[in-house]
Tab-separated table of C-alpha atoms and ligand atoms in Angstrom:
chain	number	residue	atom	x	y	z
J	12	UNK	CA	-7.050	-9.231	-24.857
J	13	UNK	CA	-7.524	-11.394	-21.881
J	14	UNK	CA	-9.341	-9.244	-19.279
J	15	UNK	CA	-8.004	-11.608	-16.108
J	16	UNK	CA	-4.463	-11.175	-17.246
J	17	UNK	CA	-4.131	-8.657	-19.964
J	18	UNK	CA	-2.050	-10.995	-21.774
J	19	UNK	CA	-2.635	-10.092	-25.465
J	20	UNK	CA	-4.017	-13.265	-26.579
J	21	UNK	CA	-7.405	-14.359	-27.641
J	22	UNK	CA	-7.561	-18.417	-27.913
J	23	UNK	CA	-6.544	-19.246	-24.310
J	24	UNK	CA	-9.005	-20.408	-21.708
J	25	UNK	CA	-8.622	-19.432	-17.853
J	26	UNK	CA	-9.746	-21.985	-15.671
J	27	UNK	CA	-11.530	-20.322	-12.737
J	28	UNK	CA	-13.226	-23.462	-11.593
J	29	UNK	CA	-15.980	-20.611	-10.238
J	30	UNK	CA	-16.929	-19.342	-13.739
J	31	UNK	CA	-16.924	-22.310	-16.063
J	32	UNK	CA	-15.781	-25.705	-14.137
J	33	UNK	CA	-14.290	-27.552	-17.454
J	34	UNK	CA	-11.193	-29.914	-16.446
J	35	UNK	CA	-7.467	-29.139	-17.252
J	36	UNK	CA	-4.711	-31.377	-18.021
J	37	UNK	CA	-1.739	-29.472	-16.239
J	38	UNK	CA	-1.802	-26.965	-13.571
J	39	UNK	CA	0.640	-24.251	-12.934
J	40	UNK	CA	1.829	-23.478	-9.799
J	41	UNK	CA	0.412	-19.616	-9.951
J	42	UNK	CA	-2.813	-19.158	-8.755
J	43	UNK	CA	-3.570	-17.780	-12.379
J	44	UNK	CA	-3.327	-20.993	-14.375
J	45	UNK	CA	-2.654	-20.155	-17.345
J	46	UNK	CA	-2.953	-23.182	-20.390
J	47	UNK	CA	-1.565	-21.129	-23.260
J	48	UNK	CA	-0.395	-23.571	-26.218
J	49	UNK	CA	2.361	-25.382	-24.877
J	50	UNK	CA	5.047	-24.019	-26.073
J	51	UNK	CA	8.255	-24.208	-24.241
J	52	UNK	CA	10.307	-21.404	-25.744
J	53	UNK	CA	9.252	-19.107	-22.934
J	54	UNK	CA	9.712	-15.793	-24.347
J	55	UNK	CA	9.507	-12.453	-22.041
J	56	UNK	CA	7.401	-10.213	-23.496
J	57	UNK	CA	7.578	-6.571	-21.766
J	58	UNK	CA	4.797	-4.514	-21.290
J	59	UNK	CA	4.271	-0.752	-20.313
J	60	UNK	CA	1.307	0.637	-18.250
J	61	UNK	CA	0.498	3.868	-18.475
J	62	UNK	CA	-0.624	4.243	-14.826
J	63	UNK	CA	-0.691	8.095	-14.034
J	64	UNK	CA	-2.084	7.662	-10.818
J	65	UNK	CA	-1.463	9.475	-7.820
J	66	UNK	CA	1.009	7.682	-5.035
J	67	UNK	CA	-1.295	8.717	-2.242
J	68	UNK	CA	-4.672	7.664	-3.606
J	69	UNK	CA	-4.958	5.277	-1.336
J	70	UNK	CA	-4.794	8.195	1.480
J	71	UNK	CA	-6.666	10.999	-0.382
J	72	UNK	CA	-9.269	8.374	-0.889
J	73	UNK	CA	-9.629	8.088	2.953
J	74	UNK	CA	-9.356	11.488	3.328
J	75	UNK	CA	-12.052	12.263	0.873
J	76	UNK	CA	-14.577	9.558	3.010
J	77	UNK	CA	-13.363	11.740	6.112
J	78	UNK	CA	-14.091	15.309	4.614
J	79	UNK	CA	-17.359	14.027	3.655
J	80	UNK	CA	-18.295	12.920	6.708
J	81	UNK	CA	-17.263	15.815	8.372
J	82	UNK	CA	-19.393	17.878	6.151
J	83	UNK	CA	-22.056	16.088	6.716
J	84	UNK	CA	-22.140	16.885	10.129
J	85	UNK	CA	-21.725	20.721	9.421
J	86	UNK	CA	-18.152	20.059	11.011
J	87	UNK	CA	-14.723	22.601	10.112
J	88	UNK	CA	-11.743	21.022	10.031
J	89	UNK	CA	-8.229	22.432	10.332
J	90	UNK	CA	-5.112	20.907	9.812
J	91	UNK	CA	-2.059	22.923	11.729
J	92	UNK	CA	1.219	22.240	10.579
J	93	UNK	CA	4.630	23.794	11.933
J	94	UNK	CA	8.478	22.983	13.116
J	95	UNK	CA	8.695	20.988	16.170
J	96	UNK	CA	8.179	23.759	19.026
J	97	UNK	CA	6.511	26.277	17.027
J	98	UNK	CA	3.624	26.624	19.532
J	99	UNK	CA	0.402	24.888	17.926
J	100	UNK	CA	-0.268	22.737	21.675
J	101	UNK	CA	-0.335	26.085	23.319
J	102	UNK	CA	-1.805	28.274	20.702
J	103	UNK	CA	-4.458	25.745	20.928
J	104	UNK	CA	-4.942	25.461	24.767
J	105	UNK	CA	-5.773	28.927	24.462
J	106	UNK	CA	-8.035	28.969	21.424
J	107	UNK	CA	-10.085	26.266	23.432
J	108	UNK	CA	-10.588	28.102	26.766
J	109	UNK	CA	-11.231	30.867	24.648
J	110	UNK	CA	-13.687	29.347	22.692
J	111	UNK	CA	-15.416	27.034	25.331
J	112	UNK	CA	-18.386	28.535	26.291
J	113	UNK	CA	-19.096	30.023	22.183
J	114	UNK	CA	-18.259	27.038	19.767
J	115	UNK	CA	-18.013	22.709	20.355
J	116	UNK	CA	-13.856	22.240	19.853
J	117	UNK	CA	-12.714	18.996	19.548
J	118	UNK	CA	-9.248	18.257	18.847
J	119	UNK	CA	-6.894	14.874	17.705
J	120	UNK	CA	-2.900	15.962	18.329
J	121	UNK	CA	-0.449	13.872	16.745
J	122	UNK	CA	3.264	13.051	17.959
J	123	UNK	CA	5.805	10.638	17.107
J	124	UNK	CA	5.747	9.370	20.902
J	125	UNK	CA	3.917	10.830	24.366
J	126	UNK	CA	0.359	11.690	25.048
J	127	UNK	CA	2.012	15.000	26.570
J	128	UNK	CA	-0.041	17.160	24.109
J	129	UNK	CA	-3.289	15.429	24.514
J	130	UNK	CA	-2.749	15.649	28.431
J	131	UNK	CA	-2.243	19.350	28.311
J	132	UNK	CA	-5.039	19.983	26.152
J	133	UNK	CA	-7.691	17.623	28.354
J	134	UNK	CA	-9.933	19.539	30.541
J	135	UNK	CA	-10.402	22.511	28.485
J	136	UNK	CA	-13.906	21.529	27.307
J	137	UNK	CA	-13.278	19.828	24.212
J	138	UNK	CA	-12.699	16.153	23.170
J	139	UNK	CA	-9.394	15.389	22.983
J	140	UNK	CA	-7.189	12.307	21.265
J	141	UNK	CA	-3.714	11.917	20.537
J	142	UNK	CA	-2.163	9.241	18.114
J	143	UNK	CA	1.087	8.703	18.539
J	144	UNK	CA	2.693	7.656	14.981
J	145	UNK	CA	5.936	6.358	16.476
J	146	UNK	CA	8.167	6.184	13.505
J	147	UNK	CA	6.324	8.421	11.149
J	148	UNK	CA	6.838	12.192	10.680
J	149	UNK	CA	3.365	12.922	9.537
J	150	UNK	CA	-0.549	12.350	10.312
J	151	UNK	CA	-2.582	9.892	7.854
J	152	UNK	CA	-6.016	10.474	6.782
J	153	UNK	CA	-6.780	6.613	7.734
J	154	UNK	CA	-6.056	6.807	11.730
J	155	UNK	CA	-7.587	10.456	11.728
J	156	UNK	CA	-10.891	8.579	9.995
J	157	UNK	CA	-10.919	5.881	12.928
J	158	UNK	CA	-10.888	8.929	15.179
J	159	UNK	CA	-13.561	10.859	14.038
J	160	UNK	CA	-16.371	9.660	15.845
J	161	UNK	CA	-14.769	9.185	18.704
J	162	UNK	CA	-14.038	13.185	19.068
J	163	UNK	CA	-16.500	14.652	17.164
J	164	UNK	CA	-19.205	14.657	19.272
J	165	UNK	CA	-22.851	16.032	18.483
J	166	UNK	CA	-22.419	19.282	19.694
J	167	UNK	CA	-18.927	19.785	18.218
J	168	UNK	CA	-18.470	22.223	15.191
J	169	UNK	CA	-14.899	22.825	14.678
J	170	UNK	CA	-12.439	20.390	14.705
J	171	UNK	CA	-8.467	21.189	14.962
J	172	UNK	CA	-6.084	18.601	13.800
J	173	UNK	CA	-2.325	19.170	15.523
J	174	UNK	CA	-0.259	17.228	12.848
J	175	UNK	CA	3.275	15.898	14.365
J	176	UNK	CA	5.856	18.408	14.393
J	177	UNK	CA	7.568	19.201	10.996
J	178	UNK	CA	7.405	21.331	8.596
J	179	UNK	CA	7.796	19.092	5.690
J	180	UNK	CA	6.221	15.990	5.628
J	181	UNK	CA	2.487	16.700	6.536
J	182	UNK	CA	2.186	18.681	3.736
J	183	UNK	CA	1.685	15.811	1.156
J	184	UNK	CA	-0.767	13.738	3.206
J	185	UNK	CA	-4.290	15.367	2.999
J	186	UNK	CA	-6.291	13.950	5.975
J	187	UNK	CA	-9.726	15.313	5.266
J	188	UNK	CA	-9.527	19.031	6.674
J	189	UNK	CA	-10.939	22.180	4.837
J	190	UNK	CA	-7.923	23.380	4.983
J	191	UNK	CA	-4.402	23.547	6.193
J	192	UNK	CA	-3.031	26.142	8.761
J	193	UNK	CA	0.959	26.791	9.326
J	194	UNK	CA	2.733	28.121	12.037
J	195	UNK	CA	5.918	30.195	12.019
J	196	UNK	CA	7.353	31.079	15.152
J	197	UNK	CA	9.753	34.184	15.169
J	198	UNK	CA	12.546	32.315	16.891
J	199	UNK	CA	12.797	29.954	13.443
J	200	UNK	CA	13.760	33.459	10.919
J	201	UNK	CA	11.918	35.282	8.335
J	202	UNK	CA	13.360	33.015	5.230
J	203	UNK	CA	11.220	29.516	6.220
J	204	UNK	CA	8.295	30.346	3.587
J	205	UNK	CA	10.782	30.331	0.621
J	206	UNK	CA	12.529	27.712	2.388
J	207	UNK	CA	9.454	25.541	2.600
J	208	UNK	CA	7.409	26.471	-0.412
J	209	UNK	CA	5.335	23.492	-0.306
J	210	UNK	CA	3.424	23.934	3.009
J	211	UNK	CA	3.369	27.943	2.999
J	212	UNK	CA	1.803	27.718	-1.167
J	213	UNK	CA	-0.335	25.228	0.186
J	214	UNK	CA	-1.534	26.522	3.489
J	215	UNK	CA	-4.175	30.042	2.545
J	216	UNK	CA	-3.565	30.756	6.738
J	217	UNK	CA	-0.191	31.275	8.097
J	218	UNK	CA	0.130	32.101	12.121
J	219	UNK	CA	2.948	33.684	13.123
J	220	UNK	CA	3.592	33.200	16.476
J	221	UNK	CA	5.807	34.215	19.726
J	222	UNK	CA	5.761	37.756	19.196
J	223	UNK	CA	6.467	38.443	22.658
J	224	UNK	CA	9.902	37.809	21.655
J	225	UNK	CA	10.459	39.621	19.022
J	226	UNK	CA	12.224	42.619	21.277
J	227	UNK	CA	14.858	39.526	21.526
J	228	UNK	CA	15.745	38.618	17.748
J	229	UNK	CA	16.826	40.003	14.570
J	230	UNK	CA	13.552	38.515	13.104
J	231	UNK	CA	12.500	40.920	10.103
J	232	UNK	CA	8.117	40.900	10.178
J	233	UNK	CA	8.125	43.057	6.869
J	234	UNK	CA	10.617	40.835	4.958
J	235	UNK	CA	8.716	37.986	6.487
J	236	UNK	CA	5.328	39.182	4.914
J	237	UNK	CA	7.155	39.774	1.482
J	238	UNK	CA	8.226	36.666	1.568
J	239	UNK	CA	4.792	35.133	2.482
J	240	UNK	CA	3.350	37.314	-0.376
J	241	UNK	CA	5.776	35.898	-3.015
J	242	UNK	CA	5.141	32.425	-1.820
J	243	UNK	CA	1.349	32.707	-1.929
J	244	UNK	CA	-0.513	36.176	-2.835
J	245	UNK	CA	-3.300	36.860	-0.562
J	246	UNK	CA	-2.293	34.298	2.215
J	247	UNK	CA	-4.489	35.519	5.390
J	248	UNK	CA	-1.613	35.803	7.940
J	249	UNK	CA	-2.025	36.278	11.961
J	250	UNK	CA	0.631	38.006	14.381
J	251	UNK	CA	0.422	36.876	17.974
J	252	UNK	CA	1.589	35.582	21.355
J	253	UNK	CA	-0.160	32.830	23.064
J	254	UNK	CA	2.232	33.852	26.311
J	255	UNK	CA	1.458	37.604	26.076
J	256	UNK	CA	-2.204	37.449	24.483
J	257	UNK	CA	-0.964	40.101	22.012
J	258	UNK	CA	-3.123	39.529	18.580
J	259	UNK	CA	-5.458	36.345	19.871
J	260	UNK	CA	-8.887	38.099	20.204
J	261	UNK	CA	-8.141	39.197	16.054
J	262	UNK	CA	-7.509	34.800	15.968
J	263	UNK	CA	-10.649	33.969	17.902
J	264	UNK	CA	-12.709	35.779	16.151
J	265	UNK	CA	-11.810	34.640	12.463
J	266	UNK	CA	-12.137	31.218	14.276
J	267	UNK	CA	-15.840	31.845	15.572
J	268	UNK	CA	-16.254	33.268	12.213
J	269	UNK	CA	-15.724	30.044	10.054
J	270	UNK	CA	-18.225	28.108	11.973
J	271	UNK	CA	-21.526	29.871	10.257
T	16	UNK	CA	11.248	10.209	6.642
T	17	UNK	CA	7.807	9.747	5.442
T	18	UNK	CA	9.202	8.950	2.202
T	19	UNK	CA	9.615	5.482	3.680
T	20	UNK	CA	5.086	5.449	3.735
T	21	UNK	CA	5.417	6.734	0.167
T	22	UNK	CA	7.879	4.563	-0.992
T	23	UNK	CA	5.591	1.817	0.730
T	24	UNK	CA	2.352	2.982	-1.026
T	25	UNK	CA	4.436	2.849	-4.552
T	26	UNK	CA	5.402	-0.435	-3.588
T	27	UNK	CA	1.822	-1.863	-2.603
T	28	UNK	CA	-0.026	-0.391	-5.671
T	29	UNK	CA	3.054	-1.832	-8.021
T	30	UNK	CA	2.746	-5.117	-6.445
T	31	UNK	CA	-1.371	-4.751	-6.761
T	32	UNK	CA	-0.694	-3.863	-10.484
T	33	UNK	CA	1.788	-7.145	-11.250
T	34	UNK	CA	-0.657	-9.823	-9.455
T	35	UNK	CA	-3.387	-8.204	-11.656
T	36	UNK	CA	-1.429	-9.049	-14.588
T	37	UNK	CA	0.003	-11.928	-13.383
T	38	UNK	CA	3.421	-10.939	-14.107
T	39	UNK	CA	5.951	-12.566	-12.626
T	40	UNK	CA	8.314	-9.796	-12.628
T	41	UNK	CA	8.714	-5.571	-12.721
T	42	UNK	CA	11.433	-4.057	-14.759
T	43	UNK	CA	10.947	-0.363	-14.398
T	44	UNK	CA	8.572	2.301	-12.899
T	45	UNK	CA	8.833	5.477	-13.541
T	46	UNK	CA	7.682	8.285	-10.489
T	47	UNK	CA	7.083	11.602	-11.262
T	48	UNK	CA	7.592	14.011	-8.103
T	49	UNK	CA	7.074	17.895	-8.505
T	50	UNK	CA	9.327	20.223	-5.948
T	51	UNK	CA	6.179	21.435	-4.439
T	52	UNK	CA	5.245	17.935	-3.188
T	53	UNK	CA	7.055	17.786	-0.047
T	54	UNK	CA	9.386	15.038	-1.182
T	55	UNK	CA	12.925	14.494	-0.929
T	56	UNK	CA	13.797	12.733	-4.145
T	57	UNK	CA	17.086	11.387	-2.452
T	58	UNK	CA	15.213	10.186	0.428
T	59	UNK	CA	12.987	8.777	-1.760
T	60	UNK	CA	15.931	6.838	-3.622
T	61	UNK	CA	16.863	5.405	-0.666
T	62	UNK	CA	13.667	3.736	0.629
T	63	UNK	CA	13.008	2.093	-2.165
T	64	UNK	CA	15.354	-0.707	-1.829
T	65	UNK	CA	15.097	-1.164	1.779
T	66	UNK	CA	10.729	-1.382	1.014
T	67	UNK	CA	11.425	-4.162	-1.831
T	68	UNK	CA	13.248	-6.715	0.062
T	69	UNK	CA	11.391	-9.744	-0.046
T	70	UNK	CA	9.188	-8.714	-2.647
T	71	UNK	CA	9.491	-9.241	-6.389
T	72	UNK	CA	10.023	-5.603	-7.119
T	73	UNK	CA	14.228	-6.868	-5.915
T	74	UNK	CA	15.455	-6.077	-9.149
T	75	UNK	CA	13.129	-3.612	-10.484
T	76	UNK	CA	14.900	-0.160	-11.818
T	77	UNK	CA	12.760	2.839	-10.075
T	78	UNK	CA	13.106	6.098	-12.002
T	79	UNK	CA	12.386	9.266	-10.319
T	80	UNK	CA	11.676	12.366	-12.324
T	81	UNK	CA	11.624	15.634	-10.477
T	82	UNK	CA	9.157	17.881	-11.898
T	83	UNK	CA	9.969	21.937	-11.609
T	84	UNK	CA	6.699	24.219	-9.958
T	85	UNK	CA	5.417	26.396	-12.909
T	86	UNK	CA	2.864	29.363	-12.821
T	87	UNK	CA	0.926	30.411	-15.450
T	88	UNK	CA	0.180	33.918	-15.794
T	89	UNK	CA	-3.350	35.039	-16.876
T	90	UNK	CA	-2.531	38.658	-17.900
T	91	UNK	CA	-0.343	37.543	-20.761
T	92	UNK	CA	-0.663	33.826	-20.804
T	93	UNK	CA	2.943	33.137	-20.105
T	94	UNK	CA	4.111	29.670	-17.951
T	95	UNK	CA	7.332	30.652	-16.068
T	96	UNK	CA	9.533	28.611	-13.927
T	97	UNK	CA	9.846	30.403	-10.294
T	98	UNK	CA	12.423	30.104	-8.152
T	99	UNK	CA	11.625	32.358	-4.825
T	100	UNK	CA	8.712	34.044	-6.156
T	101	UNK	CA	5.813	32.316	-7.073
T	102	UNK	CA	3.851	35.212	-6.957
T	103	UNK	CA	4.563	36.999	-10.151
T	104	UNK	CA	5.085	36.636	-13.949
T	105	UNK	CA	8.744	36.109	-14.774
T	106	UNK	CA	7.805	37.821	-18.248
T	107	UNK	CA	5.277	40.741	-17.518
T	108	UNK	CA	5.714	40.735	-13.593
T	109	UNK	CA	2.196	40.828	-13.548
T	110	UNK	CA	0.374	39.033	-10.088
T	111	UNK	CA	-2.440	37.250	-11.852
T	112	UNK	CA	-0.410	34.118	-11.620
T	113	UNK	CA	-1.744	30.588	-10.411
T	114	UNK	CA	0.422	27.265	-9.592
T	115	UNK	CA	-0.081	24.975	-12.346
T	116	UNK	CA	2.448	22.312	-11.990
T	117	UNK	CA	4.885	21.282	-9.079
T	118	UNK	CA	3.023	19.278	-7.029
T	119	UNK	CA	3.142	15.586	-8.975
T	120	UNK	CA	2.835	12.609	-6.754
T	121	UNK	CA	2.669	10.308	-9.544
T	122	UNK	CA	3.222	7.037	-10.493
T	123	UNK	CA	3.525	6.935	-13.878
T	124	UNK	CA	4.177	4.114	-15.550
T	125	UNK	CA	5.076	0.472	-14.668
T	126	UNK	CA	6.533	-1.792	-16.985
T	127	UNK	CA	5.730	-5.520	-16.736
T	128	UNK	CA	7.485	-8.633	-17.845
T	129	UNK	CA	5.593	-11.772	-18.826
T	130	UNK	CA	6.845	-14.542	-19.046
T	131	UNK	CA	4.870	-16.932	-21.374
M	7	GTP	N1	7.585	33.008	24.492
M	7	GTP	C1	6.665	32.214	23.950
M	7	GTP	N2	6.789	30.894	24.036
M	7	GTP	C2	5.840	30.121	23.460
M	7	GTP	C3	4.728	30.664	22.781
M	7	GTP	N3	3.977	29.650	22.304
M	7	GTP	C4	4.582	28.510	22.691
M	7	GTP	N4	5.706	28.781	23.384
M	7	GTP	C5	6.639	27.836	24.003
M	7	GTP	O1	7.268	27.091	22.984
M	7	GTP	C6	7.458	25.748	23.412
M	7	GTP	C7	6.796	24.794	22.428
M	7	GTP	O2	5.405	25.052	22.397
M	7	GTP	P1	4.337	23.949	22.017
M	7	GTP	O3	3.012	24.583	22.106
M	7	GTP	O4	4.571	22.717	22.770
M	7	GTP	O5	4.769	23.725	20.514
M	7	GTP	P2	4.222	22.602	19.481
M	7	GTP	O6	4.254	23.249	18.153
M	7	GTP	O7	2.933	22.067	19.958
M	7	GTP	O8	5.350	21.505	19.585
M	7	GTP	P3	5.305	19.990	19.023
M	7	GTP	O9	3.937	19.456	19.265
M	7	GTP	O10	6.363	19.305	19.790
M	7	GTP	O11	5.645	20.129	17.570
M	7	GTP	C8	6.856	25.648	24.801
M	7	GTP	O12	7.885	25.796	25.716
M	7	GTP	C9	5.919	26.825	24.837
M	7	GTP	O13	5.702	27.307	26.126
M	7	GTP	C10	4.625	32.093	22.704
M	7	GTP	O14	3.706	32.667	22.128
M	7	GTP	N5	5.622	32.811	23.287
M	8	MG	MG1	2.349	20.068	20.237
M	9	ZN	ZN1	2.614	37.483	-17.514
């Protein structure tokens, strides 16, 4: 078999004037000339390639090259992931006040439009940059890579990754983190892990958050951790507020925790 | 609608694949998409077309087959199909259960025409 075109035949020449500079008679108009016997009854052979290859290698290739330079550098990464509204931005302006003075944050928020997140997050200690997709739902592991050393400066450890709001999407498009977090906010119902089985089977850390409302909604916690359970045994789950405070020292100190 | 960047990536690697070859054309490809993936087949279905305009994938036939999650259990060995629960054995209920399939993002296979 040819190996430049895979074409099945043996006797044909290719004439790569690089390789082997021998003249032609006839050129085709292809840039793969191809002087087969000249035969002009043009058959269409079919052929079947077994490809098997992942869709998104392209991006899981990138965001292997990003996971290994963030290891390099001794550098966690998290990946949060949640419905529009669900309270990552503010979850997270707390975690870095919080964590300012005990671990380098550094953090790259995605939306579809705005640097609203990244302005609300500046100022808090950490490094922060926001890419704004426009038309896509989802982060990529290539713009996150062109990031990187921008952000993560020497002294930073952990790294949180805001993905753009949606609970779908971001799932499929691995950008280099450890691993991915998902937020659930009580005003969006128990039912959204069996709803959304492919972020909460994915995802080993679920944060549930806006508790302080709970007194205000029919939102069932027990069914909601059955349903977690189902979805993925031995998710590690968190309960809190980031209004009231309620459950964010238990938060801040599995954070502190996963930088050794 | 990031099925739209998927259906792009399919696109670019199919493309990729035919100049390889030299093929002058692309009569079917065959996807492979498990439920746990985070794709909307549909969604999907309706991409493709508007991604191949201008290219020579026009006319090519795209066939998407959904693939169902499956666990498999390791206290009796069983694969079951879950629906809600993907945290026990449909057959011996036991827990011991791990995701083994349902999360296919695959191209599998392209088929080529050559014109000779
Ligand atoms: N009551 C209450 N409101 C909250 C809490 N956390 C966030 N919110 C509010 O919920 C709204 C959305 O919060 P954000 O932090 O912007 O949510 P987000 O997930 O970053 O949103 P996107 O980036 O747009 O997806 C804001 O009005 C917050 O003030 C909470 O714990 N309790
Ligand atoms: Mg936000
Ligand atoms: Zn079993």
């Amino acid at each position: 078999m040819c190996d430049t075109c895979g074409c099945g035949t043996e006797s044909h020449h290719h004439h790569h004037d690089t390789e082997h500079g021998h003249d032609h008679t006839h050129d085709h108009e292809q840039g793969h000339s191809h002087p087969h016997d000249h035969r002009h009854d043009h058959a269409q052979a079919e052929t079947t390639v077994a490809l098997r290859e992942k869709i998104l290698s392209k991006n899981d290739t990138l965001a292997e090259k990003n996971r290994a330079w963030l290891d390099e550098r001794g550098v966690v990464a998290v990946n949060l992931i949640s419905a529009p509204g669900s309270g990552k931005t503010l979850l997270l302006e707390i975690t870095l006040e919080r964590l300012r003075e005990r671990i380098g944050c550094a953090v790259i928020t995605g939306d579809q439009q705005t640097d609203n997140d990244a302005r609300r997050l500046a100022g808090k200690g950490a490094p922060v940059r926001q890419i704004e997709t426009i038309s896509a739902c989802h982060l990529e592991a290539e713009r996150v890579g062109e990031l990187l050393p921008e952000v993560v400066t020497p002294d930073v450890k952990l790294l949180f990754i805001e993905n753009v709001g949606n609970l779908v999407c971001p799932t499929a498009f691995d950008l280099g983190e450890h691993f991915k977090i998902a937020l659930l906010s009580v005003t969006e119902g128990e039912d959204k892990p069996v709803k959304y089985p492919a972020l909460f089977s994915q995802a080993p850390v679920v944060v549930i958050t806006k508790t302080d409302l709970l007194p205000h909604l029919d939102f069932d916690m027990t069914r909601c951790r059955e349903y977690l359970r189902k979805i993925h045994p031995g998710i590690y789950t968190f309960e809190l507020s980031a209004k009231s405070g309620e459950g964010i020292d238990r938060w801040i100190e599995y954070l502190a925790g996963l930088t050794g | 609608m990031h099925e739209l960047s998927i259906a792009q990536a399919v696109v670019e690697r199919v493309e990729n694949l035919r100049n390889e070859r030299h093929s002058s054309r692309v009569s079917r490809v065959v996807l492979q998409v498990g439920s746990l993936a985070g794709i909307d087949c549909t969604a999907l279905r309706q991409a493709l077309p508007l991604v191949v305009e201008n290219t020579a994938l026009r006319k090519t036939e795209w066939k998407i087959v959904p693939v169902a999650a499956k666990i498999h259990c390791s206290a009796c060995g069983c694969e079951s199909q879950p629906e809600n629960c993907f945290a026990v054995c449909a057959h011996c209920e036991s827990a011991d259960v791990r995701i083994i399939q349902g999360r296919e993002l695959l191209i599998e296979t392209v088929t080529l025409i050559e014109e000779d």
